[in-house]
Amino acid sequence: MTISRQRTVTIDAALPAGGRSLLGVIRLRVAVLLHRGIVSSVMKNKPSYSVTSVDHALHLASLLQQEGPMRVTDAAERLGVSPSTAHRLLAMLVYRDFAEQTPDRRYRAGKVLRPAEMSEAPVALLRRVALPHLQRLVDETQESANVMVLAGTEVRFIATVECDQILRVGDRVGRSLPAHMTSGGKAILAALSPDQVTALYDSVDDIELPRLRRELTLVRKRGFAINDQRTETGLTALGMLIRNPSGEPEAGLSLAMPTARFDRETLPTLVGAMSATATRIENDLAATA
């Protein structure tokens, strides 16, 4: 695993009196990775021994950071929990400065989460519009699908629909990865002007701009991007651009699968399905404009 510019934050999450029979105090060490820096050595899916309450709290923190302020009912809907549970989770995030309550009684990301760069994309709208089309794409291809947005030199996954296969790529919502290494990220970068790409990466030491430009030229020529195990060993993904109603790059669409199941002979079929999905998402975005 390669990690650069890592900051570790320690959270002491004290359990209520009634829940101390097993642990008393849960100490989480959360690695907050700033900008380019994650290359995992294996496909990362949700562990079978996951602690649901911790997972909900971390997921909620990422939603506040990436999607902006939300009400208790919004948080409950996104997590699939009751409003009372969402309220308790938000209260703990506020206590540890991962969230703040605004005067209109909504919650927003707290100071602990603020260093991350924000995306200019309308995340909540994109997610709502994209999800039905992601489900259709998954039904057609039997592989997992994602939508991601550019935030600085990273992409953030804002929507995922998993396929039903036993061996599959899991939910990536809330994760951030270097844009130049992901399929959806490269699809977005390839749609930027040369000056925009230079502005993003000129001061990044570990990026060879000439090489990156050649890769992006190939993406533009093909109309899609490939991530062949660059972010995770055993994972291959295809990426395609989603444009906003003005024709500007808005997001990246990706179809991710275990490398063992990837067959280049199926590329025309997969790319065709992705192209149709991107077009449907763009049409729905235009209808909301």
GROMACS .gro file of C-alpha atoms in nm:
model
  289
    1MET     CA    1   0.000   0.000   0.000
    2THR     CA    2   0.129   0.347  -0.089
    3ILE     CA    3   0.009   0.638   0.120
    4SER     CA    4   0.125   0.997   0.101
    5ARG     CA    5   0.036   1.304   0.304
    6GLN     CA    6  -0.161   1.110   0.562
    7ARG     CA    7  -0.316   1.267   0.868
    8THR     CA    8  -0.454   1.044   1.139
    9VAL     CA    9  -0.742   1.159   1.356
   10THR     CA   10  -0.835   0.973   1.673
   11ILE     CA   11  -1.199   0.955   1.775
   12ASP     CA   12  -1.302   0.846   2.123
   13ALA     CA   13  -1.665   0.738   2.087
   14ALA     CA   14  -1.799   0.673   2.435
   15LEU     CA   15  -2.088   0.433   2.450
   16PRO     CA   16  -2.396   0.515   2.656
   17ALA     CA   17  -2.412   0.351   2.996
   18GLY     CA   18  -2.640   0.075   2.870
   19GLY     CA   19  -2.392  -0.026   2.601
   20ARG     CA   20  -2.077  -0.062   2.813
   21SER     CA   21  -2.118  -0.429   2.897
   22LEU     CA   22  -1.896  -0.532   2.605
   23LEU     CA   23  -1.647  -0.258   2.535
   24GLY     CA   24  -1.698   0.059   2.736
   25VAL     CA   25  -1.511   0.279   2.494
   26ILE     CA   26  -1.455   0.233   2.122
   27ARG     CA   27  -1.144   0.398   1.990
   28LEU     CA   28  -1.137   0.447   1.616
   29ARG     CA   29  -0.833   0.553   1.426
   30VAL     CA   30  -0.954   0.711   1.106
   31ALA     CA   31  -0.699   0.780   0.833
   32VAL     CA   32  -0.801   1.101   0.658
   33LEU     CA   33  -0.604   1.093   0.332
   34LEU     CA   34  -0.542   1.435   0.184
   35HIS     CA   35  -0.515   1.455  -0.192
   36ARG     CA   36  -0.345   1.198  -0.413
   37GLY     CA   37  -0.229   0.906  -0.212
   38ILE     CA   38  -0.425   0.579  -0.204
   39VAL     CA   39  -0.326   0.267  -0.393
   40SER     CA   40  -0.481  -0.040  -0.232
   41SER     CA   41  -0.324  -0.380  -0.284
   42VAL     CA   42  -0.650  -0.577  -0.290
   43MET     CA   43  -1.013  -0.531  -0.389
   44LYS     CA   44  -1.176  -0.356  -0.093
   45ASN     CA   45  -1.529  -0.456   0.000
   46LYS     CA   46  -1.730  -0.419   0.319
   47PRO     CA   47  -1.591  -0.655   0.587
   48SER     CA   48  -1.815  -0.930   0.717
   49TYR     CA   49  -1.737  -0.825   1.074
   50SER     CA   50  -1.827  -0.457   1.022
   51VAL     CA   51  -1.972  -0.261   1.317
   52THR     CA   52  -2.293  -0.116   1.180
   53SER     CA   53  -2.309   0.190   1.408
   54VAL     CA   54  -1.950   0.285   1.325
   55ASP     CA   55  -2.014   0.232   0.955
   56HIS     CA   56  -2.322   0.457   0.972
   57ALA     CA   57  -2.130   0.733   1.154
   58LEU     CA   58  -1.840   0.731   0.908
   59HIS     CA   59  -2.075   0.716   0.610
   60LEU     CA   60  -2.274   1.009   0.745
   61ALA     CA   61  -1.955   1.211   0.798
   62SER     CA   62  -1.854   1.153   0.437
   63LEU     CA   63  -2.201   1.256   0.315
   64LEU     CA   64  -2.183   1.584   0.507
   65GLN     CA   65  -1.840   1.653   0.361
   66GLN     CA   66  -1.929   1.572   0.002
   67GLU     CA   67  -2.297   1.668  -0.035
   68GLY     CA   68  -2.332   1.960   0.202
   69PRO     CA   69  -2.588   2.042   0.472
   70MET     CA   70  -2.874   1.801   0.542
   71ARG     CA   71  -3.163   1.760   0.781
   72VAL     CA   72  -3.206   1.474   1.024
   73THR     CA   73  -3.470   1.323   0.795
   74ASP     CA   74  -3.232   1.348   0.499
   75ALA     CA   75  -2.962   1.166   0.694
   76ALA     CA   76  -3.208   0.897   0.804
   77GLU     CA   77  -3.321   0.838   0.447
   78ARG     CA   78  -2.967   0.816   0.310
   79LEU     CA   79  -2.854   0.571   0.579
   80GLY     CA   80  -3.176   0.370   0.588
   81VAL     CA   81  -3.223   0.423   0.962
   82SER     CA   82  -3.488   0.584   1.182
   83PRO     CA   83  -3.479   0.962   1.241
   84SER     CA   84  -3.400   0.904   1.608
   85THR     CA   85  -3.096   0.695   1.517
   86ALA     CA   86  -2.983   0.955   1.265
   87HIS     CA   87  -3.020   1.226   1.530
   88ARG     CA   88  -2.800   1.033   1.775
   89LEU     CA   89  -2.535   0.979   1.508
   90LEU     CA   90  -2.536   1.348   1.418
   91ALA     CA   91  -2.514   1.446   1.784
   92MET     CA   92  -2.198   1.238   1.825
   93LEU     CA   93  -2.047   1.385   1.508
   94VAL     CA   94  -2.119   1.735   1.642
   95TYR     CA   95  -1.961   1.646   1.976
   96ARG     CA   96  -1.638   1.541   1.801
   97ASP     CA   97  -1.639   1.837   1.556
   98PHE     CA   98  -1.713   1.621   1.252
   99ALA     CA   99  -2.041   1.813   1.211
  100GLU     CA  100  -2.203   2.143   1.306
  101GLN     CA  101  -2.568   2.241   1.340
  102THR     CA  102  -2.670   2.546   1.140
  103PRO     CA  103  -2.929   2.807   1.250
  104ASP     CA  104  -3.192   2.644   1.026
  105ARG     CA  105  -3.141   2.316   1.221
  106ARG     CA  106  -2.958   2.139   0.939
  107TYR     CA  107  -2.619   1.979   0.983
  108ARG     CA  108  -2.304   2.049   0.785
  109ALA     CA  109  -1.946   1.921   0.784
  110GLY     CA  110  -1.750   2.030   1.090
  111LYS     CA  111  -1.397   2.169   1.108
  112VAL     CA  112  -1.237   1.823   1.116
  113LEU     CA  113  -1.370   1.752   0.767
  114ARG     CA  114  -1.315   2.089   0.604
  115PRO     CA  115  -0.964   2.051   0.452
  116ALA     CA  116  -1.104   1.841   0.167
  117GLU     CA  117  -1.160   2.021  -0.162
  118MET     CA  118  -1.520   2.062  -0.267
  119SER     CA  119  -1.666   1.953  -0.596
  120GLU     CA  120  -1.848   2.207  -0.812
  121ALA     CA  121  -2.090   1.940  -0.934
  122PRO     CA  122  -2.450   1.934  -0.800
  123VAL     CA  123  -2.391   1.613  -0.607
  124ALA     CA  124  -2.738   1.553  -0.464
  125LEU     CA  125  -2.907   1.610  -0.801
  126LEU     CA  126  -2.655   1.392  -0.983
  127ARG     CA  127  -2.706   1.108  -0.741
  128ARG     CA  128  -3.085   1.124  -0.761
  129VAL     CA  129  -3.086   1.138  -1.140
  130ALA     CA  130  -2.817   0.874  -1.191
  131LEU     CA  131  -2.929   0.595  -0.958
  132PRO     CA  132  -3.216   0.454  -1.170
  133HIS     CA  133  -2.991   0.450  -1.475
  134LEU     CA  134  -2.708   0.286  -1.282
  135GLN     CA  135  -2.951   0.011  -1.179
  136ARG     CA  136  -3.050  -0.044  -1.541
  137LEU     CA  137  -2.683  -0.059  -1.645
  138VAL     CA  138  -2.611  -0.314  -1.373
  139ASP     CA  139  -2.909  -0.523  -1.482
  140GLU     CA  140  -2.779  -0.522  -1.839
  141THR     CA  141  -2.412  -0.593  -1.766
  142GLN     CA  142  -2.420  -0.778  -1.433
  143GLU     CA  143  -2.133  -0.564  -1.306
  144SER     CA  144  -2.122  -0.284  -1.048
  145ALA     CA  145  -2.164   0.078  -1.163
  146ASN     CA  146  -2.058   0.410  -1.011
  147VAL     CA  147  -2.083   0.785  -1.060
  148MET     CA  148  -1.800   1.009  -0.939
  149VAL     CA  149  -1.721   1.381  -0.943
  150LEU     CA  150  -1.393   1.567  -0.967
  151ALA     CA  151  -1.267   1.746  -0.654
  152GLY     CA  152  -0.922   1.890  -0.706
  153THR     CA  153  -0.698   1.607  -0.825
  154GLU     CA  154  -0.928   1.342  -0.680
  155VAL     CA  155  -1.259   1.189  -0.772
  156ARG     CA  156  -1.525   1.121  -0.511
  157PHE     CA  157  -1.771   0.837  -0.557
  158ILE     CA  158  -2.123   0.971  -0.502
  159ALA     CA  159  -2.339   0.680  -0.621
  160THR     CA  160  -2.295   0.304  -0.654
  161VAL     CA  161  -2.519   0.017  -0.754
  162GLU     CA  162  -2.371  -0.326  -0.685
  163CYS     CA  163  -2.439  -0.626  -0.903
  164ASP     CA  164  -2.566  -0.952  -0.752
  165GLN     CA  165  -2.275  -1.174  -0.846
  166ILE     CA  166  -2.094  -1.345  -0.560
  167LEU     CA  167  -1.758  -1.210  -0.677
  168ARG     CA  168  -1.819  -0.840  -0.736
  169VAL     CA  169  -1.688  -0.491  -0.676
  170GLY     CA  170  -1.858  -0.342  -0.372
  171ASP     CA  171  -2.006  -0.005  -0.279
  172ARG     CA  172  -1.760   0.283  -0.327
  173VAL     CA  173  -1.978   0.573  -0.210
  174GLY     CA  174  -1.778   0.816   0.001
  175ARG     CA  175  -1.438   0.702  -0.120
  176SER     CA  176  -1.188   0.933  -0.287
  177LEU     CA  177  -0.916   0.822  -0.527
  178PRO     CA  178  -0.661   0.998  -0.749
  179ALA     CA  179  -0.845   1.112  -1.061
  180HIS     CA  180  -0.561   1.025  -1.298
  181MET     CA  181  -0.569   0.661  -1.189
  182THR     CA  182  -0.942   0.589  -1.207
  183SER     CA  183  -1.141   0.522  -1.523
  184GLY     CA  184  -1.411   0.778  -1.447
  185GLY     CA  185  -1.152   1.030  -1.335
  186LYS     CA  186  -0.955   0.997  -1.658
  187ALA     CA  187  -1.277   1.038  -1.857
  188ILE     CA  188  -1.339   1.370  -1.679
  189LEU     CA  189  -0.978   1.489  -1.713
  190ALA     CA  190  -0.977   1.407  -2.083
  191ALA     CA  191  -1.264   1.652  -2.133
  192LEU     CA  192  -1.077   1.941  -1.969
  193SER     CA  193  -0.869   2.188  -2.166
  194PRO     CA  194  -0.488   2.147  -2.167
  195ASP     CA  195  -0.460   2.460  -1.953
  196GLN     CA  196  -0.702   2.318  -1.696
  197VAL     CA  197  -0.508   1.992  -1.673
  198THR     CA  198  -0.180   2.182  -1.637
  199ALA     CA  199  -0.327   2.401  -1.361
  200LEU     CA  200  -0.435   2.089  -1.171
  201TYR     CA  201  -0.110   1.894  -1.198
  202ASP     CA  202   0.175   2.135  -1.273
  203SER     CA  203   0.278   2.153  -0.908
  204VAL     CA  204   0.217   1.784  -0.833
  205ASP     CA  205   0.560   1.623  -0.801
  206ASP     CA  206   0.466   1.261  -0.870
  207ILE     CA  207   0.272   1.332  -1.192
  208GLU     CA  208   0.448   1.327  -1.529
  209LEU     CA  209   0.239   1.573  -1.728
  210PRO     CA  210   0.357   1.458  -2.074
  211ARG     CA  211   0.262   1.100  -1.992
  212LEU     CA  212  -0.072   1.204  -1.846
  213ARG     CA  213  -0.150   1.412  -2.155
  214ARG     CA  214  -0.077   1.110  -2.378
  215GLU     CA  215  -0.312   0.896  -2.170
  216LEU     CA  216  -0.587   1.157  -2.190
  217THR     CA  217  -0.540   1.189  -2.565
  218LEU     CA  218  -0.600   0.814  -2.596
  219VAL     CA  219  -0.912   0.842  -2.379
  220ARG     CA  220  -1.050   1.117  -2.604
  221LYS     CA  221  -0.975   0.907  -2.912
  222ARG     CA  222  -1.147   0.597  -2.771
  223GLY     CA  223  -1.435   0.775  -2.604
  224PHE     CA  224  -1.380   0.580  -2.282
  225ALA     CA  225  -1.107   0.510  -2.026
  226ILE     CA  226  -0.973   0.192  -1.870
  227ASN     CA  227  -0.836   0.141  -1.521
  228ASP     CA  228  -0.659  -0.193  -1.530
  229GLN     CA  229  -0.566  -0.262  -1.166
  230ARG     CA  230  -0.414   0.083  -1.112
  231THR     CA  231  -0.615   0.157  -0.800
  232GLU     CA  232  -0.680  -0.193  -0.670
  233THR     CA  233  -0.520  -0.524  -0.759
  234GLY     CA  234  -0.782  -0.753  -0.910
  235LEU     CA  235  -1.013  -0.471  -1.021
  236THR     CA  236  -1.069  -0.348  -1.377
  237ALA     CA  237  -1.300  -0.059  -1.461
  238LEU     CA  238  -1.425   0.127  -1.765
  239GLY     CA  239  -1.501   0.499  -1.749
  240MET     CA  240  -1.707   0.742  -1.952
  241LEU     CA  241  -1.787   1.113  -1.926
  242ILE     CA  242  -2.119   1.263  -1.819
  243ARG     CA  243  -2.173   1.622  -1.936
  244ASN     CA  244  -2.395   1.889  -1.787
  245PRO     CA  245  -2.669   2.067  -1.988
  246SER     CA  246  -2.410   2.324  -2.103
  247GLY     CA  247  -2.189   2.053  -2.247
  248GLU     CA  248  -1.922   2.086  -1.978
  249PRO     CA  249  -1.778   1.782  -1.797
  250GLU     CA  250  -1.995   1.709  -1.493
  251ALA     CA  251  -1.910   1.360  -1.369
  252GLY     CA  252  -1.762   1.024  -1.453
  253LEU     CA  253  -1.952   0.699  -1.503
  254SER     CA  254  -1.768   0.375  -1.433
  255LEU     CA  255  -1.840   0.005  -1.467
  256ALA     CA  256  -1.621  -0.199  -1.233
  257MET     CA  257  -1.556  -0.572  -1.229
  258PRO     CA  258  -1.308  -0.831  -1.101
  259THR     CA  259  -1.015  -0.849  -1.342
  260ALA     CA  260  -1.064  -1.225  -1.368
  261ARG     CA  261  -1.401  -1.163  -1.534
  262PHE     CA  262  -1.290  -0.884  -1.768
  263ASP     CA  263  -1.286  -0.992  -2.133
  264ARG     CA  264  -1.178  -0.745  -2.401
  265GLU     CA  265  -1.407  -0.915  -2.648
  266THR     CA  266  -1.701  -0.781  -2.448
  267LEU     CA  267  -1.574  -0.422  -2.465
  268PRO     CA  268  -1.809  -0.312  -2.748
  269THR     CA  269  -2.111  -0.440  -2.556
  270LEU     CA  270  -2.004  -0.284  -2.225
  271VAL     CA  271  -1.905   0.048  -2.380
  272GLY     CA  272  -2.233   0.061  -2.573
  273ALA     CA  273  -2.434   0.005  -2.256
  274MET     CA  274  -2.233   0.272  -2.073
  275SER     CA  275  -2.276   0.522  -2.357
  276ALA     CA  276  -2.652   0.474  -2.351
  277THR     CA  277  -2.653   0.517  -1.972
  278ALA     CA  278  -2.447   0.837  -1.988
  279THR     CA  279  -2.683   0.977  -2.251
  280ARG     CA  280  -2.991   0.899  -2.040
  281ILE     CA  281  -2.834   1.066  -1.736
  282GLU     CA  282  -2.743   1.372  -1.942
  283ASN     CA  283  -3.097   1.394  -2.081
  284ASP     CA  284  -3.246   1.379  -1.733
  285LEU     CA  285  -3.003   1.644  -1.608
  286ALA     CA  286  -3.105   1.866  -1.899
  287ALA     CA  287  -3.472   1.814  -1.811
  288THR     CA  288  -3.408   1.949  -1.460
  289ALA     CA  289  -3.215   2.254  -1.578
   0.00000   0.00000   0.00000
